[in-house]
mmCIF file of C-alpha atoms and ligand atoms in Angstrom:
data_model
loop_
_atom_site.group_PDB
_atom_site.id
_atom_site.type_symbol
_atom_site.label_atom_id
_atom_site.label_comp_id
_atom_site.label_asym_id
_atom_site.label_seq_id
_atom_site.Cartn_x
_atom_site.Cartn_y
_atom_site.Cartn_z
ATOM 1 C CA MET A 1 -57.568 106.461 -55.389
ATOM 2 C CA ALA A 2 -60.827 104.864 -54.317
ATOM 3 C CA SER A 3 -61.962 101.662 -55.932
ATOM 4 C CA ALA A 4 -65.317 100.630 -57.325
ATOM 5 C CA PRO A 5 -68.103 99.880 -54.862
ATOM 6 C CA SER A 6 -67.818 96.278 -53.810
ATOM 7 C CA SER A 7 -71.018 95.391 -51.968
ATOM 8 C CA SER A 8 -73.545 93.510 -54.056
ATOM 9 C CA ALA A 9 -76.267 95.964 -53.010
ATOM 10 C CA GLU A 10 -74.283 98.801 -54.550
ATOM 11 C CA THR A 11 -73.183 97.072 -57.702
ATOM 12 C CA ALA A 12 -76.752 95.884 -58.343
ATOM 13 C CA ARG A 13 -78.078 99.465 -58.352
ATOM 14 C CA ALA A 14 -78.097 100.648 -61.937
ATOM 15 C CA ALA A 15 -78.428 104.381 -62.489
ATOM 16 C CA THR A 16 -80.902 105.739 -65.013
ATOM 17 C CA LEU A 17 -79.056 106.971 -68.074
ATOM 18 C CA ILE A 18 -79.786 110.641 -68.757
ATOM 19 C CA ASP A 19 -80.169 110.769 -72.523
ATOM 20 C CA GLY A 20 -78.743 114.135 -73.542
ATOM 21 C CA ARG A 21 -79.185 113.355 -77.228
ATOM 22 C CA ALA A 22 -82.927 112.836 -76.814
ATOM 23 C CA VAL A 23 -83.417 115.982 -74.726
ATOM 24 C CA ALA A 24 -81.244 117.982 -77.151
ATOM 25 C CA ALA A 25 -83.363 116.713 -80.046
ATOM 26 C CA GLU A 26 -86.499 117.948 -78.237
ATOM 27 C CA VAL A 27 -84.931 121.377 -77.657
ATOM 28 C CA THR A 28 -83.787 121.550 -81.269
ATOM 29 C CA ALA A 29 -87.237 120.598 -82.593
ATOM 30 C CA ARG A 30 -88.800 123.343 -80.460
ATOM 31 C CA VAL A 31 -86.222 125.871 -81.676
ATOM 32 C CA THR A 32 -86.896 124.874 -85.299
ATOM 33 C CA ALA A 33 -90.652 125.287 -84.875
ATOM 34 C CA GLU A 34 -90.326 128.617 -83.035
ATOM 35 C CA ALA A 35 -87.849 129.955 -85.614
ATOM 36 C CA ALA A 36 -90.341 129.138 -88.372
ATOM 37 C CA ARG A 37 -93.086 130.922 -86.401
ATOM 38 C CA LEU A 38 -90.865 133.969 -85.846
ATOM 39 C CA LYS A 39 -90.202 134.141 -89.574
ATOM 40 C CA ALA A 40 -93.868 133.744 -90.498
ATOM 41 C CA GLU A 41 -95.213 136.189 -87.905
ATOM 42 C CA ALA A 42 -92.461 138.787 -87.609
ATOM 43 C CA GLY A 43 -90.349 138.320 -90.741
ATOM 44 C CA ILE A 44 -87.246 137.612 -88.617
ATOM 45 C CA VAL A 45 -84.771 134.823 -89.361
ATOM 46 C CA PRO A 46 -82.458 134.278 -86.355
ATOM 47 C CA GLY A 47 -78.849 134.898 -87.400
ATOM 48 C CA LEU A 48 -75.799 133.330 -85.749
ATOM 49 C CA ALA A 49 -72.235 134.455 -86.486
ATOM 50 C CA VAL A 50 -69.393 132.249 -85.308
ATOM 51 C CA VAL A 51 -65.889 133.681 -85.361
ATOM 52 C CA LEU A 52 -62.833 131.441 -85.367
ATOM 53 C CA VAL A 53 -59.284 132.766 -85.083
ATOM 54 C CA GLY A 54 -56.532 130.358 -86.095
ATOM 55 C CA ASP A 55 -56.609 126.742 -87.123
ATOM 56 C CA ASP A 56 -56.945 124.747 -83.898
ATOM 57 C CA PRO A 57 -58.400 121.424 -85.137
ATOM 58 C CA ALA A 58 -60.762 120.925 -82.163
ATOM 59 C CA SER A 59 -62.108 124.481 -82.535
ATOM 60 C CA GLN A 60 -62.610 123.916 -86.265
ATOM 61 C CA VAL A 61 -64.733 120.842 -85.509
ATOM 62 C CA TYR A 62 -66.817 122.705 -82.879
ATOM 63 C CA VAL A 63 -67.360 125.711 -85.150
ATOM 64 C CA ALA A 64 -68.370 123.559 -88.125
ATOM 65 C CA GLY A 65 -70.845 121.672 -85.901
ATOM 66 C CA LYS A 66 -72.402 124.923 -84.683
ATOM 67 C CA GLY A 67 -72.781 126.246 -88.244
ATOM 68 C CA ARG A 68 -74.373 122.999 -89.438
ATOM 69 C CA LYS A 69 -76.840 122.930 -86.561
ATOM 70 C CA ALA A 70 -77.764 126.598 -87.140
ATOM 71 C CA GLU A 71 -78.622 125.813 -90.771
ATOM 72 C CA GLU A 72 -80.541 122.709 -89.732
ATOM 73 C CA VAL A 73 -82.840 124.708 -87.438
ATOM 74 C CA GLY A 74 -83.475 127.303 -90.153
ATOM 75 C CA PHE A 75 -81.174 130.094 -88.966
ATOM 76 C CA HIS A 76 -79.077 132.442 -91.057
ATOM 77 C CA SER A 77 -75.588 131.119 -90.298
ATOM 78 C CA VAL A 78 -72.313 132.923 -90.903
ATOM 79 C CA GLN A 79 -68.773 131.807 -90.140
ATOM 80 C CA HIS A 80 -65.754 134.126 -90.109
ATOM 81 C CA THR A 81 -62.396 132.367 -90.062
ATOM 82 C CA LEU A 82 -59.439 134.650 -89.418
ATOM 83 C CA PRO A 83 -55.743 133.747 -89.529
ATOM 84 C CA ALA A 84 -53.972 133.016 -86.236
ATOM 85 C CA ALA A 85 -51.895 136.193 -86.658
ATOM 86 C CA THR A 86 -54.987 138.442 -86.694
ATOM 87 C CA ASP A 87 -54.482 141.378 -84.342
ATOM 88 C CA GLN A 88 -56.880 142.246 -81.548
ATOM 89 C CA ALA A 89 -58.096 145.486 -83.151
ATOM 90 C CA THR A 90 -59.082 143.640 -86.336
ATOM 91 C CA LEU A 91 -60.981 141.004 -84.369
ATOM 92 C CA ILE A 92 -62.783 143.651 -82.308
ATOM 93 C CA GLY A 93 -63.550 145.528 -85.536
ATOM 94 C CA LEU A 94 -65.262 142.405 -86.883
ATOM 95 C CA VAL A 95 -67.231 141.986 -83.639
ATOM 96 C CA GLU A 96 -68.367 145.624 -83.903
ATOM 97 C CA ASP A 97 -69.511 145.057 -87.506
ATOM 98 C CA LEU A 98 -71.512 142.040 -86.341
ATOM 99 C CA ASN A 99 -72.955 144.103 -83.451
ATOM 100 C CA ARG A 100 -74.330 146.545 -86.038
ATOM 101 C CA ASP A 101 -75.590 143.888 -88.471
ATOM 102 C CA PRO A 102 -79.378 143.556 -88.061
ATOM 103 C CA ALA A 103 -79.330 140.081 -89.656
ATOM 104 C CA ILE A 104 -77.142 138.780 -86.797
ATOM 105 C CA HIS A 105 -78.750 138.119 -83.407
ATOM 106 C CA GLY A 106 -76.044 135.936 -81.874
ATOM 107 C CA ILE A 107 -72.245 136.331 -81.938
ATOM 108 C CA LEU A 108 -69.936 133.606 -80.691
ATOM 109 C CA VAL A 109 -66.171 134.043 -80.683
ATOM 110 C CA GLN A 110 -64.727 130.550 -80.363
ATOM 111 C CA LEU A 111 -62.318 130.160 -77.429
ATOM 112 C CA PRO A 112 -59.447 129.726 -76.864
ATOM 113 C CA LEU A 113 -58.060 132.707 -78.759
ATOM 114 C CA PRO A 114 -54.371 132.997 -79.712
ATOM 115 C CA ALA A 115 -52.206 134.160 -76.789
ATOM 116 C CA HIS A 116 -51.598 137.672 -78.202
ATOM 117 C CA ILE A 117 -55.340 138.481 -78.005
ATOM 118 C CA ASP A 118 -56.969 139.486 -74.710
ATOM 119 C CA LYS A 119 -60.163 137.409 -74.660
ATOM 120 C CA HIS A 120 -61.733 139.672 -72.028
ATOM 121 C CA ARG A 121 -61.488 142.697 -74.328
ATOM 122 C CA VAL A 122 -63.064 140.712 -77.144
ATOM 123 C CA ILE A 123 -65.902 139.374 -74.979
ATOM 124 C CA GLU A 124 -66.599 142.877 -73.683
ATOM 125 C CA ALA A 125 -66.827 144.146 -77.268
ATOM 126 C CA ILE A 126 -69.827 141.890 -77.996
ATOM 127 C CA ARG A 127 -73.181 143.586 -77.431
ATOM 128 C CA PRO A 128 -74.692 141.815 -74.394
ATOM 129 C CA GLU A 129 -77.940 141.175 -76.313
ATOM 130 C CA LYS A 130 -75.968 139.235 -78.932
ATOM 131 C CA ASP A 131 -73.600 137.448 -76.511
ATOM 132 C CA VAL A 132 -75.046 133.954 -76.986
ATOM 133 C CA ASP A 133 -72.140 132.378 -75.059
ATOM 134 C CA GLY A 134 -73.281 134.342 -71.980
ATOM 135 C CA LEU A 135 -69.770 135.489 -71.069
ATOM 136 C CA HIS A 136 -70.187 139.290 -71.231
ATOM 137 C CA PRO A 137 -70.005 140.891 -67.750
ATOM 138 C CA VAL A 138 -73.559 142.201 -68.179
ATOM 139 C CA ASN A 139 -74.898 138.671 -68.654
ATOM 140 C CA VAL A 140 -72.675 137.260 -65.905
ATOM 141 C CA GLY A 141 -73.901 140.007 -63.555
ATOM 142 C CA ARG A 142 -77.549 139.531 -64.442
ATOM 143 C CA LEU A 143 -77.286 135.798 -63.798
ATOM 144 C CA ALA A 144 -75.463 136.305 -60.479
ATOM 145 C CA SER A 145 -77.875 138.958 -59.235
ATOM 146 C CA GLY A 146 -81.041 137.242 -60.439
ATOM 147 C CA MET A 147 -81.901 140.116 -62.765
ATOM 148 C CA PRO A 148 -84.036 139.197 -65.756
ATOM 149 C CA GLY A 149 -82.602 138.998 -69.256
ATOM 150 C CA ALA A 150 -79.356 137.109 -68.594
ATOM 151 C CA ILE A 151 -78.084 135.020 -71.472
ATOM 152 C CA VAL A 152 -76.834 131.887 -69.708
ATOM 153 C CA PRO A 153 -73.768 129.986 -71.001
ATOM 154 C CA CYS A 154 -74.920 127.030 -73.087
ATOM 155 C CA THR A 155 -73.267 124.131 -71.225
ATOM 156 C CA PRO A 156 -74.568 124.973 -67.738
ATOM 157 C CA ALA A 157 -77.972 125.916 -69.183
ATOM 158 C CA GLY A 158 -78.171 122.473 -70.804
ATOM 159 C CA SER A 159 -76.828 120.772 -67.686
ATOM 160 C CA LEU A 160 -79.568 122.371 -65.584
ATOM 161 C CA ILE A 161 -82.290 121.078 -67.924
ATOM 162 C CA LEU A 162 -80.844 117.554 -67.651
ATOM 163 C CA THR A 163 -80.615 117.896 -63.850
ATOM 164 C CA ARG A 164 -84.216 119.038 -63.520
ATOM 165 C CA ARG A 165 -85.466 116.215 -65.684
ATOM 166 C CA ALA A 166 -83.442 113.619 -63.801
ATOM 167 C CA VAL A 167 -84.596 114.856 -60.388
ATOM 168 C CA GLY A 168 -88.182 115.262 -61.594
ATOM 169 C CA ALA A 169 -89.127 117.473 -58.635
ATOM 170 C CA PRO A 170 -88.136 120.933 -57.377
ATOM 171 C CA LEU A 171 -84.409 121.090 -56.679
ATOM 172 C CA ALA A 172 -84.947 123.336 -53.627
ATOM 173 C CA GLY A 173 -83.045 122.166 -50.565
ATOM 174 C CA LEU A 174 -80.937 119.574 -52.369
ATOM 175 C CA ASN A 175 -77.185 119.569 -51.812
ATOM 176 C CA ALA A 176 -75.414 120.269 -55.101
ATOM 177 C CA VAL A 177 -71.670 119.893 -55.524
ATOM 178 C CA VAL A 178 -70.096 121.581 -58.543
ATOM 179 C CA VAL A 179 -66.540 120.447 -59.217
ATOM 180 C CA GLY A 180 -64.802 123.154 -61.261
ATOM 181 C CA ARG A 181 -65.117 126.946 -61.142
ATOM 182 C CA SER A 182 -64.525 128.103 -64.712
ATOM 183 C CA ASN A 183 -66.370 131.128 -66.076
ATOM 184 C CA LEU A 184 -67.785 128.977 -68.866
ATOM 185 C CA VAL A 185 -69.176 126.086 -66.819
ATOM 186 C CA GLY A 186 -68.565 125.869 -63.068
ATOM 187 C CA LYS A 187 -69.433 129.405 -61.922
ATOM 188 C CA PRO A 188 -72.614 129.815 -63.996
ATOM 189 C CA MET A 189 -73.698 126.306 -62.928
ATOM 190 C CA VAL A 190 -73.318 127.402 -59.302
ATOM 191 C CA GLN A 191 -75.506 130.452 -59.973
ATOM 192 C CA LEU A 192 -78.177 128.369 -61.710
ATOM 193 C CA LEU A 193 -78.322 125.836 -58.868
ATOM 194 C CA LEU A 194 -78.440 128.634 -56.275
ATOM 195 C CA ALA A 195 -81.345 130.168 -58.175
ATOM 196 C CA GLU A 196 -83.061 126.775 -57.838
ATOM 197 C CA ASN A 197 -82.524 127.041 -54.054
ATOM 198 C CA CYS A 198 -80.006 124.224 -53.852
ATOM 199 C CA THR A 199 -77.352 124.318 -51.151
ATOM 200 C CA VAL A 200 -74.302 124.613 -53.375
ATOM 201 C CA THR A 201 -70.710 123.622 -52.678
ATOM 202 C CA VAL A 202 -68.014 124.563 -55.190
ATOM 203 C CA ALA A 203 -64.940 122.351 -55.368
ATOM 204 C CA HIS A 204 -61.762 123.100 -57.304
ATOM 205 C CA SER A 205 -58.102 122.162 -57.539
ATOM 206 C CA ARG A 206 -57.355 123.395 -54.003
ATOM 207 C CA THR A 207 -60.247 121.548 -52.349
ATOM 208 C CA ARG A 208 -58.736 119.525 -49.504
ATOM 209 C CA ASP A 209 -60.896 116.410 -49.481
ATOM 210 C CA LEU A 210 -62.622 116.138 -52.832
ATOM 211 C CA ALA A 211 -63.998 112.646 -52.154
ATOM 212 C CA ALA A 212 -65.761 113.771 -48.950
ATOM 213 C CA THR A 213 -67.028 116.936 -50.639
ATOM 214 C CA VAL A 214 -68.477 115.032 -53.601
ATOM 215 C CA ARG A 215 -70.066 112.519 -51.231
ATOM 216 C CA GLY A 216 -72.269 115.307 -49.844
ATOM 217 C CA GLY A 217 -73.956 115.901 -53.176
ATOM 218 C CA ASP A 218 -77.498 114.887 -54.035
ATOM 219 C CA ILE A 219 -76.482 116.464 -57.342
ATOM 220 C CA VAL A 220 -72.889 116.319 -58.591
ATOM 221 C CA VAL A 221 -71.794 118.379 -61.581
ATOM 222 C CA ALA A 222 -68.291 117.531 -62.770
ATOM 223 C CA ALA A 223 -66.597 120.180 -64.948
ATOM 224 C CA VAL A 224 -62.921 119.556 -64.368
ATOM 225 C CA GLY A 225 -61.194 118.325 -67.510
ATOM 226 C CA ARG A 226 -59.487 115.364 -65.783
ATOM 227 C CA ALA A 227 -60.381 111.936 -67.154
ATOM 228 C CA GLU A 228 -62.372 109.846 -64.658
ATOM 229 C CA LEU A 229 -61.156 111.880 -61.676
ATOM 230 C CA ILE A 230 -64.389 111.331 -59.752
ATOM 231 C CA ARG A 231 -64.718 107.759 -58.544
ATOM 232 C CA GLY A 232 -67.862 105.748 -57.932
ATOM 233 C CA ALA A 233 -67.050 105.381 -54.241
ATOM 234 C CA TRP A 234 -67.280 109.196 -53.907
ATOM 235 C CA ILE A 235 -70.880 109.311 -55.125
ATOM 236 C CA LYS A 236 -73.765 109.381 -52.643
ATOM 237 C CA PRO A 237 -76.121 106.499 -53.442
ATOM 238 C CA GLY A 238 -78.998 107.747 -55.574
ATOM 239 C CA ALA A 239 -77.307 111.040 -56.539
ATOM 240 C CA VAL A 240 -77.827 112.688 -59.923
ATOM 241 C CA VAL A 241 -74.470 112.933 -61.694
ATOM 242 C CA ILE A 242 -73.958 115.396 -64.538
ATOM 243 C CA ASP A 243 -70.610 114.795 -66.245
ATOM 244 C CA VAL A 244 -69.558 117.812 -68.284
ATOM 245 C CA GLY A 245 -66.007 116.583 -68.883
ATOM 246 C CA MET A 246 -64.793 115.646 -72.335
ATOM 247 C CA ASN A 247 -61.371 114.055 -72.262
ATOM 248 C CA ARG A 248 -59.608 112.131 -75.021
ATOM 249 C CA VAL A 249 -57.705 109.143 -73.699
ATOM 250 C CA PRO A 250 -55.678 106.509 -75.539
ATOM 251 C CA ALA A 251 -57.724 103.472 -76.613
ATOM 252 C CA PRO A 252 -55.192 100.887 -77.798
ATOM 253 C CA GLU A 253 -57.991 98.273 -77.805
ATOM 254 C CA ARG A 254 -59.441 100.147 -80.807
ATOM 255 C CA GLY A 255 -56.173 100.031 -82.685
ATOM 256 C CA GLU A 256 -52.837 101.782 -82.694
ATOM 257 C CA GLY A 257 -53.027 105.518 -82.004
ATOM 258 C CA LYS A 258 -56.808 105.402 -81.443
ATOM 259 C CA THR A 259 -58.514 107.402 -78.704
ATOM 260 C CA ARG A 260 -61.885 107.494 -76.986
ATOM 261 C CA LEU A 261 -63.853 110.180 -75.206
ATOM 262 C CA VAL A 262 -64.376 109.879 -71.447
ATOM 263 C CA GLY A 263 -65.858 112.190 -68.853
ATOM 264 C CA ASP A 264 -64.559 113.514 -65.546
ATOM 265 C CA VAL A 265 -66.458 110.734 -63.751
ATOM 266 C CA ALA A 266 -65.476 107.038 -63.755
ATOM 267 C CA PHE A 267 -68.718 106.083 -65.479
ATOM 268 C CA ASP A 268 -69.094 102.363 -64.731
ATOM 269 C CA GLU A 269 -68.292 102.802 -61.051
ATOM 270 C CA ALA A 270 -70.563 105.812 -60.649
ATOM 271 C CA ALA A 271 -73.430 104.239 -62.596
ATOM 272 C CA ALA A 272 -73.501 101.413 -60.041
ATOM 273 C CA VAL A 273 -74.177 103.907 -57.237
ATOM 274 C CA ALA A 274 -75.894 106.982 -58.708
ATOM 275 C CA GLY A 275 -79.623 107.377 -59.237
ATOM 276 C CA ALA A 276 -79.079 108.929 -62.667
ATOM 277 C CA ILE A 277 -76.007 109.817 -64.704
ATOM 278 C CA THR A 278 -75.110 111.416 -68.036
ATOM 279 C CA PRO A 279 -72.974 109.320 -70.375
ATOM 280 C CA VAL A 280 -69.968 110.718 -72.231
ATOM 281 C CA PRO A 281 -70.497 111.073 -75.132
ATOM 282 C CA GLY A 282 -74.250 111.553 -75.433
ATOM 283 C CA GLY A 283 -74.974 113.524 -72.261
ATOM 284 C CA VAL A 284 -74.114 117.185 -71.790
ATOM 285 C CA GLY A 285 -72.321 117.579 -75.152
ATOM 286 C CA PRO A 286 -75.438 117.531 -77.383
ATOM 287 C CA MET A 287 -77.209 119.899 -74.962
ATOM 288 C CA THR A 288 -74.494 122.535 -75.371
ATOM 289 C CA ILE A 289 -75.097 122.990 -79.071
ATOM 290 C CA ALA A 290 -78.885 122.788 -78.643
ATOM 291 C CA MET A 291 -78.743 125.583 -76.047
ATOM 292 C CA LEU A 292 -76.631 127.711 -78.381
ATOM 293 C CA MET A 293 -79.508 127.490 -80.835
ATOM 294 C CA ALA A 294 -81.977 128.259 -78.033
ATOM 295 C CA ASN A 295 -79.930 131.314 -76.960
ATOM 296 C CA THR A 296 -79.763 132.595 -80.540
ATOM 297 C CA LEU A 297 -83.505 132.134 -81.009
ATOM 298 C CA ALA A 298 -84.115 133.934 -77.692
ATOM 299 C CA ALA A 299 -81.915 136.852 -78.807
ATOM 300 C CA ALA A 300 -83.869 137.088 -82.071
ATOM 301 C CA CYS A 301 -87.231 136.941 -80.237
ATOM 302 C CA LEU A 302 -86.178 139.638 -77.764
ATOM 303 C CA SER A 303 -84.940 141.867 -80.619
ATOM 304 C CA VAL A 304 -88.597 142.266 -81.650
ATOM 305 C CA GLY A 305 -90.068 142.273 -78.149
ATOM 306 C CA ARG A 306 -91.325 138.670 -78.161
ATOM 307 C CA SER A 307 -90.916 136.269 -75.248
ATOM 308 C CA PRO A 308 -88.575 133.367 -75.982
ATOM 309 C CA PRO A 309 -89.780 129.790 -75.370
ATOM 310 C CA SER A 310 -88.672 127.757 -72.336
ATOM 311 C CA TYR A 311 -87.481 124.167 -72.486
ATOM 312 C CA ASP A 312 -88.235 122.583 -69.105
HETATM 313 P P1 NAP B 1 -61.322 124.724 -67.024
HETATM 314 O O1 NAP B 1 -61.549 126.147 -67.380
HETATM 315 O O2 NAP B 1 -59.994 124.108 -67.267
HETATM 316 O O3 NAP B 1 -61.673 124.571 -65.456
HETATM 317 C C1 NAP B 1 -61.428 123.368 -64.805
HETATM 318 C C2 NAP B 1 -61.798 123.503 -63.348
HETATM 319 O O4 NAP B 1 -61.528 122.259 -62.712
HETATM 320 C C3 NAP B 1 -61.005 124.557 -62.603
HETATM 321 O O5 NAP B 1 -61.868 125.318 -61.772
HETATM 322 C C4 NAP B 1 -60.014 123.758 -61.781
HETATM 323 O O6 NAP B 1 -59.714 124.325 -60.525
HETATM 324 C C5 NAP B 1 -60.773 122.483 -61.544
HETATM 325 N N1 NAP B 1 -59.846 121.374 -61.325
HETATM 326 C C6 NAP B 1 -58.772 121.011 -62.064
HETATM 327 N N2 NAP B 1 -58.160 119.934 -61.532
HETATM 328 C C7 NAP B 1 -58.864 119.613 -60.433
HETATM 329 C C8 NAP B 1 -58.748 118.593 -59.468
HETATM 330 N N3 NAP B 1 -57.752 117.690 -59.516
HETATM 331 N N4 NAP B 1 -59.639 118.548 -58.467
HETATM 332 C C9 NAP B 1 -60.651 119.452 -58.401
HETATM 333 N N5 NAP B 1 -60.825 120.431 -59.301
HETATM 334 C C10 NAP B 1 -59.946 120.516 -60.303
HETATM 335 O O7 NAP B 1 -62.372 123.768 -67.724
HETATM 336 P P2 NAP B 1 -63.877 124.029 -68.268
HETATM 337 O O8 NAP B 1 -63.857 124.905 -69.459
HETATM 338 O O9 NAP B 1 -64.782 124.360 -67.133
HETATM 339 O O10 NAP B 1 -64.203 122.536 -68.773
HETATM 340 C C11 NAP B 1 -64.225 121.437 -67.879
HETATM 341 C C12 NAP B 1 -64.448 120.175 -68.667
HETATM 342 O O11 NAP B 1 -65.693 120.267 -69.339
HETATM 343 C C13 NAP B 1 -63.419 119.892 -69.764
HETATM 344 O O12 NAP B 1 -63.267 118.498 -69.883
HETATM 345 C C14 NAP B 1 -64.088 120.428 -71.021
HETATM 346 O O13 NAP B 1 -63.641 119.776 -72.190
HETATM 347 C C15 NAP B 1 -65.507 120.075 -70.725
HETATM 348 N N6 NAP B 1 -66.495 120.901 -71.432
HETATM 349 C C16 NAP B 1 -67.491 120.228 -72.053
HETATM 350 C C17 NAP B 1 -68.470 120.944 -72.706
HETATM 351 C C18 NAP B 1 -69.566 120.171 -73.337
HETATM 352 O O14 NAP B 1 -70.245 120.689 -74.191
HETATM 353 N N7 NAP B 1 -69.797 118.921 -72.909
HETATM 354 C C19 NAP B 1 -68.435 122.332 -72.749
HETATM 355 C C20 NAP B 1 -67.413 122.996 -72.060
HETATM 356 C C21 NAP B 1 -66.446 122.265 -71.393
HETATM 357 P P3 NAP B 1 -58.911 125.718 -60.338
HETATM 358 O O15 NAP B 1 -59.924 126.786 -60.641
HETATM 359 O O16 NAP B 1 -58.500 125.695 -58.924
HETATM 360 O O17 NAP B 1 -57.778 125.705 -61.321
#
């Protein structure tokens, strides 16, 4: 494993911190204002339904956070919690009810689902116009083919806003390295960066020389799920580093059994080399929930033929 940069020139270079909380607060304020305008001018209150199956503690926390934020921005917010033993037909039946409900503009089925349920069948049951997670094949296809109207998954959508702000100029021609190829983060991030005319490299668990690959990136997006996998010595000086990873690691210094959240990038090392970097927590995480609100507002706007706002 590579060590931290050792030259004084490198260690002296302090990256700009990309403040995801501040940008998320801006997005949320815009969503709140636009939701109020939609209500006043068109009589529409955006509605978000979040469906949770089972009692996974992390999922419970995420779902509660989404519901709270939806209420905060003035949405109609509904949560359906189903027992872990719920069968697939019942879950799809609920999704179909929500598809028909005119008060609901966004449907999010929290993943992961219990092993006996085929998540693909459930995702395909959501009407594409209400698929605020952006996982339905229609939205995936629209994003990949550059067709208008794609609902973009929240985490990459938020990551792109942070990237654009950090670069502060068109991204065209920059080398972007995306580490991770999940449907939720890596693949849609690749599509978004391609649409910005970046030269995109996708790395994954079979990539032969990850360090060399990452070193080519003017932009590095890490969505791996491995604590501090990406070392500072792998980062091109001045690069923009977007750390999507959220990993709980033991933190005995905080007391017995305590943990702390770290990203997929070794933050201190990378911050000494990068031009700008997202912290964990406080970077991509807050953007994800803000973009869920933005996607729900957009779905509500489009349901009455209005153009949704943009957040660049
Ligand atoms: P995922 O579905 O598990 O995908 C992980 C990807 O990383 C896979 O493509 C995998 O490659 C690749 N990978 C695994 N080990 C690797 C290695 N040693 N070297 C290179 N690539 C490797 O994860 P995900 O859903 O995309 O999430 C990634 C991280 O982001 C997690 O920490 C998750 O908690 C976090 N996350 C954060 C937010 C947020 O709001 N901040 C939202 C979503 C996810 P293969 O395809 O070859 O297996």
